[in-house]
């Protein structure tokens, strides 16, 4: 098997077959957050593109506001009371995981909550819980504003 074929087979496995929950739960919070960060940003990028936004500069700045740690920490608080006790236990474990100190830019609690949210996104993605991931996105991301109405009006008169 060539390197390209091996890579293609690896990617096929990664995207087409969910992991068993026990396998995903063995990953560290930081590893799950590493995956979750990518999934969360991609989900928000796709949402912006679907809304009809076409300016790359606007797309980037809009998404950056959503995927930053302070906002993700607020999202953690939003979802905390709305998840099952089993999910709360996972979120608690990921929030309390030992993390490196991020310095004066951010306090530990903000970083821990943001990491827990990203870890949950990674966990949901890896375990193939697409409908739950969709629910999470609906819960934590604000709806896109409707595009502005045509200034000249589109009447059929």
PDB file of C-alpha atoms in Angstrom:
ATOM      1  CA  UNK A   1       0.000   0.000   0.000  1.00  0.00           C
ATOM      2  CA  UNK A   2       1.394   3.398  -0.955  1.00  0.00           C
ATOM      3  CA  UNK A   3       1.684   6.244   1.541  1.00  0.00           C
ATOM      4  CA  UNK A   4      -1.207   8.048  -0.178  1.00  0.00           C
ATOM      5  CA  UNK A   5      -3.410   4.930  -0.030  1.00  0.00           C
ATOM      6  CA  UNK A   6      -2.514   4.413   3.622  1.00  0.00           C
ATOM      7  CA  UNK A   7      -3.377   8.040   4.422  1.00  0.00           C
ATOM      8  CA  UNK A   8      -6.651   7.755   2.510  1.00  0.00           C
ATOM      9  CA  UNK A   9      -7.554   4.599   4.438  1.00  0.00           C
ATOM     10  CA  UNK A  10      -6.710   6.286   7.743  1.00  0.00           C
ATOM     11  CA  UNK A  11      -8.851   9.318   6.924  1.00  0.00           C
ATOM     12  CA  UNK A  12     -11.684   7.111   5.740  1.00  0.00           C
ATOM     13  CA  UNK A  13     -11.652   5.300   9.067  1.00  0.00           C
ATOM     14  CA  UNK A  14     -11.529   8.510  11.043  1.00  0.00           C
ATOM     15  CA  UNK A  15     -14.510  10.122   9.335  1.00  0.00           C
ATOM     16  CA  UNK A  16     -16.705   7.157   8.560  1.00  0.00           C
ATOM     17  CA  UNK A  17     -16.734   5.061  11.724  1.00  0.00           C
ATOM     18  CA  UNK A  18     -17.494   6.448  15.170  1.00  0.00           C
ATOM     19  CA  UNK A  19     -15.341   5.407  18.072  1.00  0.00           C
ATOM     20  CA  UNK A  20     -16.709   3.385  20.950  1.00  0.00           C
ATOM     21  CA  UNK A  21     -17.539   5.681  23.874  1.00  0.00           C
ATOM     22  CA  UNK A  22     -15.086   3.876  26.172  1.00  0.00           C
ATOM     23  CA  UNK A  23     -12.267   4.462  23.699  1.00  0.00           C
ATOM     24  CA  UNK A  24     -13.042   8.190  23.436  1.00  0.00           C
ATOM     25  CA  UNK A  25     -13.415   8.512  27.223  1.00  0.00           C
ATOM     26  CA  UNK A  26      -9.837   7.250  27.643  1.00  0.00           C
ATOM     27  CA  UNK A  27      -8.489  10.306  25.824  1.00  0.00           C
ATOM     28  CA  UNK A  28      -7.289  13.217  27.928  1.00  0.00           C
ATOM     29  CA  UNK A  29      -9.333  16.398  28.135  1.00  0.00           C
ATOM     30  CA  UNK A  30      -6.656  18.249  26.176  1.00  0.00           C
ATOM     31  CA  UNK A  31      -6.712  15.660  23.372  1.00  0.00           C
ATOM     32  CA  UNK A  32     -10.494  15.738  23.125  1.00  0.00           C
ATOM     33  CA  UNK A  33     -10.371  19.553  23.208  1.00  0.00           C
ATOM     34  CA  UNK A  34      -7.801  19.485  20.396  1.00  0.00           C
ATOM     35  CA  UNK A  35     -10.318  17.630  18.214  1.00  0.00           C
ATOM     36  CA  UNK A  36     -13.276  19.601  19.545  1.00  0.00           C
ATOM     37  CA  UNK A  37     -11.636  22.937  18.788  1.00  0.00           C
ATOM     38  CA  UNK A  38     -11.377  21.998  15.104  1.00  0.00           C
ATOM     39  CA  UNK A  39     -14.924  20.635  14.946  1.00  0.00           C
ATOM     40  CA  UNK A  40     -16.364  23.648  16.772  1.00  0.00           C
ATOM     41  CA  UNK A  41     -14.617  26.120  14.509  1.00  0.00           C
ATOM     42  CA  UNK A  42     -15.553  24.193  11.362  1.00  0.00           C
ATOM     43  CA  UNK A  43     -19.177  23.957  12.501  1.00  0.00           C
ATOM     44  CA  UNK A  44     -19.313  27.697  13.056  1.00  0.00           C
ATOM     45  CA  UNK A  45     -17.613  28.399   9.732  1.00  0.00           C
ATOM     46  CA  UNK A  46     -20.117  26.206   7.906  1.00  0.00           C
ATOM     47  CA  UNK A  47     -22.983  27.900   9.711  1.00  0.00           C
ATOM     48  CA  UNK A  48     -21.754  31.317   8.598  1.00  0.00           C
ATOM     49  CA  UNK A  49     -21.321  30.184   4.991  1.00  0.00           C
ATOM     50  CA  UNK A  50     -24.806  28.645   4.986  1.00  0.00           C
ATOM     51  CA  UNK A  51     -26.201  31.995   6.158  1.00  0.00           C
ATOM     52  CA  UNK A  52     -25.085  33.548   2.893  1.00  0.00           C
ATOM     53  CA  UNK A  53     -22.169  35.508   4.293  1.00  0.00           C
ATOM     54  CA  UNK A  54     -19.541  35.651   1.575  1.00  0.00           C
ATOM     55  CA  UNK A  55     -16.928  38.116   2.780  1.00  0.00           C
ATOM     56  CA  UNK A  56     -13.953  36.117   4.087  1.00  0.00           C
ATOM     57  CA  UNK A  57     -12.874  38.917   6.446  1.00  0.00           C
ATOM     58  CA  UNK A  58     -16.344  39.058   7.974  1.00  0.00           C
ATOM     59  CA  UNK A  59     -16.510  35.281   8.170  1.00  0.00           C
ATOM     60  CA  UNK A  60     -13.247  35.090  10.063  1.00  0.00           C
ATOM     61  CA  UNK A  61     -13.975  37.879  12.535  1.00  0.00           C
ATOM     62  CA  UNK A  62     -17.464  36.511  13.244  1.00  0.00           C
ATOM     63  CA  UNK A  63     -16.183  33.025  13.934  1.00  0.00           C
ATOM     64  CA  UNK A  64     -13.255  34.205  16.072  1.00  0.00           C
ATOM     65  CA  UNK A  65     -15.739  35.881  18.423  1.00  0.00           C
ATOM     66  CA  UNK A  66     -17.509  32.543  18.903  1.00  0.00           C
ATOM     67  CA  UNK A  67     -14.539  30.222  19.280  1.00  0.00           C
ATOM     68  CA  UNK A  68     -12.526  32.230  21.815  1.00  0.00           C
ATOM     69  CA  UNK A  69     -12.071  30.827  25.324  1.00  0.00           C
ATOM     70  CA  UNK A  70     -14.119  33.477  27.202  1.00  0.00           C
ATOM     71  CA  UNK A  71     -17.110  32.853  24.952  1.00  0.00           C
ATOM     72  CA  UNK A  72     -16.699  29.078  25.168  1.00  0.00           C
ATOM     73  CA  UNK A  73     -16.593  29.364  28.976  1.00  0.00           C
ATOM     74  CA  UNK A  74     -19.928  31.230  28.843  1.00  0.00           C
ATOM     75  CA  UNK A  75     -21.277  28.496  26.575  1.00  0.00           C
ATOM     76  CA  UNK A  76     -20.193  25.909  29.144  1.00  0.00           C
ATOM     77  CA  UNK A  77     -22.378  27.672  31.710  1.00  0.00           C
ATOM     78  CA  UNK A  78     -25.281  27.740  29.243  1.00  0.00           C
ATOM     79  CA  UNK A  79     -25.195  24.006  28.635  1.00  0.00           C
ATOM     80  CA  UNK A  80     -24.358  22.860  32.166  1.00  0.00           C
ATOM     81  CA  UNK A  81     -27.941  22.832  33.477  1.00  0.00           C
ATOM     82  CA  UNK A  82     -29.334  21.440  30.222  1.00  0.00           C
ATOM     83  CA  UNK A  83     -27.345  18.229  29.966  1.00  0.00           C
ATOM     84  CA  UNK A  84     -27.926  14.807  31.465  1.00  0.00           C
ATOM     85  CA  UNK A  85     -26.204  13.792  34.719  1.00  0.00           C
ATOM     86  CA  UNK A  86     -23.925  11.492  32.683  1.00  0.00           C
ATOM     87  CA  UNK A  87     -22.888  14.390  30.454  1.00  0.00           C
ATOM     88  CA  UNK A  88     -22.390  16.621  33.506  1.00  0.00           C
ATOM     89  CA  UNK A  89     -20.016  14.014  34.924  1.00  0.00           C
ATOM     90  CA  UNK A  90     -17.966  14.028  31.706  1.00  0.00           C
ATOM     91  CA  UNK A  91     -17.944  17.834  31.584  1.00  0.00           C
ATOM     92  CA  UNK A  92     -16.931  17.976  35.255  1.00  0.00           C
ATOM     93  CA  UNK A  93     -14.073  15.550  34.644  1.00  0.00           C
ATOM     94  CA  UNK A  94     -12.811  17.510  31.641  1.00  0.00           C
ATOM     95  CA  UNK A  95     -13.199  20.850  33.448  1.00  0.00           C
ATOM     96  CA  UNK A  96     -11.238  19.576  36.434  1.00  0.00           C
ATOM     97  CA  UNK A  97      -8.460  17.984  34.387  1.00  0.00           C
ATOM     98  CA  UNK A  98      -4.979  19.239  35.112  1.00  0.00           C
ATOM     99  CA  UNK A  99      -4.173  21.971  32.596  1.00  0.00           C
ATOM    100  CA  UNK A 100      -1.124  24.132  32.064  1.00  0.00           C
ATOM    101  CA  UNK A 101      -1.394  27.657  33.420  1.00  0.00           C
ATOM    102  CA  UNK A 102      -2.256  30.093  30.613  1.00  0.00           C
ATOM    103  CA  UNK A 103      -0.739  33.138  32.266  1.00  0.00           C
ATOM    104  CA  UNK A 104      -2.308  36.549  32.827  1.00  0.00           C
ATOM    105  CA  UNK A 105      -4.280  36.437  29.538  1.00  0.00           C
ATOM    106  CA  UNK A 106      -6.899  34.190  31.064  1.00  0.00           C
ATOM    107  CA  UNK A 107      -7.870  32.843  34.463  1.00  0.00           C
ATOM    108  CA  UNK A 108      -7.806  29.104  35.147  1.00  0.00           C
ATOM    109  CA  UNK A 109     -11.575  28.730  35.467  1.00  0.00           C
ATOM    110  CA  UNK A 110     -12.244  30.321  32.062  1.00  0.00           C
ATOM    111  CA  UNK A 111      -9.627  28.112  30.446  1.00  0.00           C
ATOM    112  CA  UNK A 112     -10.950  24.998  32.209  1.00  0.00           C
ATOM    113  CA  UNK A 113     -14.560  25.635  31.170  1.00  0.00           C
ATOM    114  CA  UNK A 114     -13.598  26.393  27.571  1.00  0.00           C
ATOM    115  CA  UNK A 115     -11.473  23.245  27.427  1.00  0.00           C
ATOM    116  CA  UNK A 116     -14.331  21.155  28.854  1.00  0.00           C
ATOM    117  CA  UNK A 117     -16.719  22.488  26.201  1.00  0.00           C
ATOM    118  CA  UNK A 118     -14.222  21.755  23.428  1.00  0.00           C
ATOM    119  CA  UNK A 119     -13.596  18.285  24.895  1.00  0.00           C
ATOM    120  CA  UNK A 120     -17.324  17.597  24.817  1.00  0.00           C
ATOM    121  CA  UNK A 121     -17.532  18.682  21.183  1.00  0.00           C
ATOM    122  CA  UNK A 122     -14.595  16.386  20.400  1.00  0.00           C
ATOM    123  CA  UNK A 123     -16.207  13.522  22.293  1.00  0.00           C
ATOM    124  CA  UNK A 124     -19.545  13.946  20.526  1.00  0.00           C
ATOM    125  CA  UNK A 125     -17.801  14.093  17.160  1.00  0.00           C
ATOM    126  CA  UNK A 126     -15.574  11.071  17.742  1.00  0.00           C
ATOM    127  CA  UNK A 127     -18.435   8.945  19.056  1.00  0.00           C
ATOM    128  CA  UNK A 128     -20.675   9.814  16.114  1.00  0.00           C
ATOM    129  CA  UNK A 129     -23.323  11.636  18.145  1.00  0.00           C
ATOM    130  CA  UNK A 130     -24.199  13.959  15.296  1.00  0.00           C
ATOM    131  CA  UNK A 131     -27.710  14.815  16.457  1.00  0.00           C
ATOM    132  CA  UNK A 132     -26.419  15.696  19.931  1.00  0.00           C
ATOM    133  CA  UNK A 133     -23.672  17.796  18.342  1.00  0.00           C
ATOM    134  CA  UNK A 134     -26.319  19.618  16.279  1.00  0.00           C
ATOM    135  CA  UNK A 135     -28.319  20.260  19.461  1.00  0.00           C
ATOM    136  CA  UNK A 136     -25.229  21.665  21.149  1.00  0.00           C
ATOM    137  CA  UNK A 137     -24.551  24.020  18.235  1.00  0.00           C
ATOM    138  CA  UNK A 138     -28.141  25.233  18.305  1.00  0.00           C
ATOM    139  CA  UNK A 139     -27.921  25.835  22.028  1.00  0.00           C
ATOM    140  CA  UNK A 140     -24.627  27.700  22.166  1.00  0.00           C
ATOM    141  CA  UNK A 141     -24.366  29.619  18.918  1.00  0.00           C
ATOM    142  CA  UNK A 142     -26.590  32.617  18.272  1.00  0.00           C
ATOM    143  CA  UNK A 143     -28.767  32.486  15.178  1.00  0.00           C
ATOM    144  CA  UNK A 144     -27.369  34.234  12.151  1.00  0.00           C
ATOM    145  CA  UNK A 145     -29.079  37.529  11.394  1.00  0.00           C
ATOM    146  CA  UNK A 146     -31.268  37.521   8.326  1.00  0.00           C
ATOM    147  CA  UNK A 147     -29.650  39.103   5.283  1.00  0.00           C
ATOM    148  CA  UNK A 148     -30.687  42.728   4.783  1.00  0.00           C
ATOM    149  CA  UNK A 149     -33.743  43.257   2.627  1.00  0.00           C
ATOM    150  CA  UNK A 150     -33.168  44.571  -0.868  1.00  0.00           C
ATOM    151  CA  UNK A 151     -33.116  48.364  -0.578  1.00  0.00           C
ATOM    152  CA  UNK A 152     -34.944  48.895  -3.856  1.00  0.00           C
ATOM    153  CA  UNK A 153     -37.625  46.328  -3.128  1.00  0.00           C
ATOM    154  CA  UNK A 154     -38.398  43.310  -5.252  1.00  0.00           C
ATOM    155  CA  UNK A 155     -41.975  43.867  -6.265  1.00  0.00           C
ATOM    156  CA  UNK A 156     -43.461  42.068  -9.250  1.00  0.00           C
ATOM    157  CA  UNK A 157     -45.529  45.063 -10.388  1.00  0.00           C
TER     158      UNK A 157
END
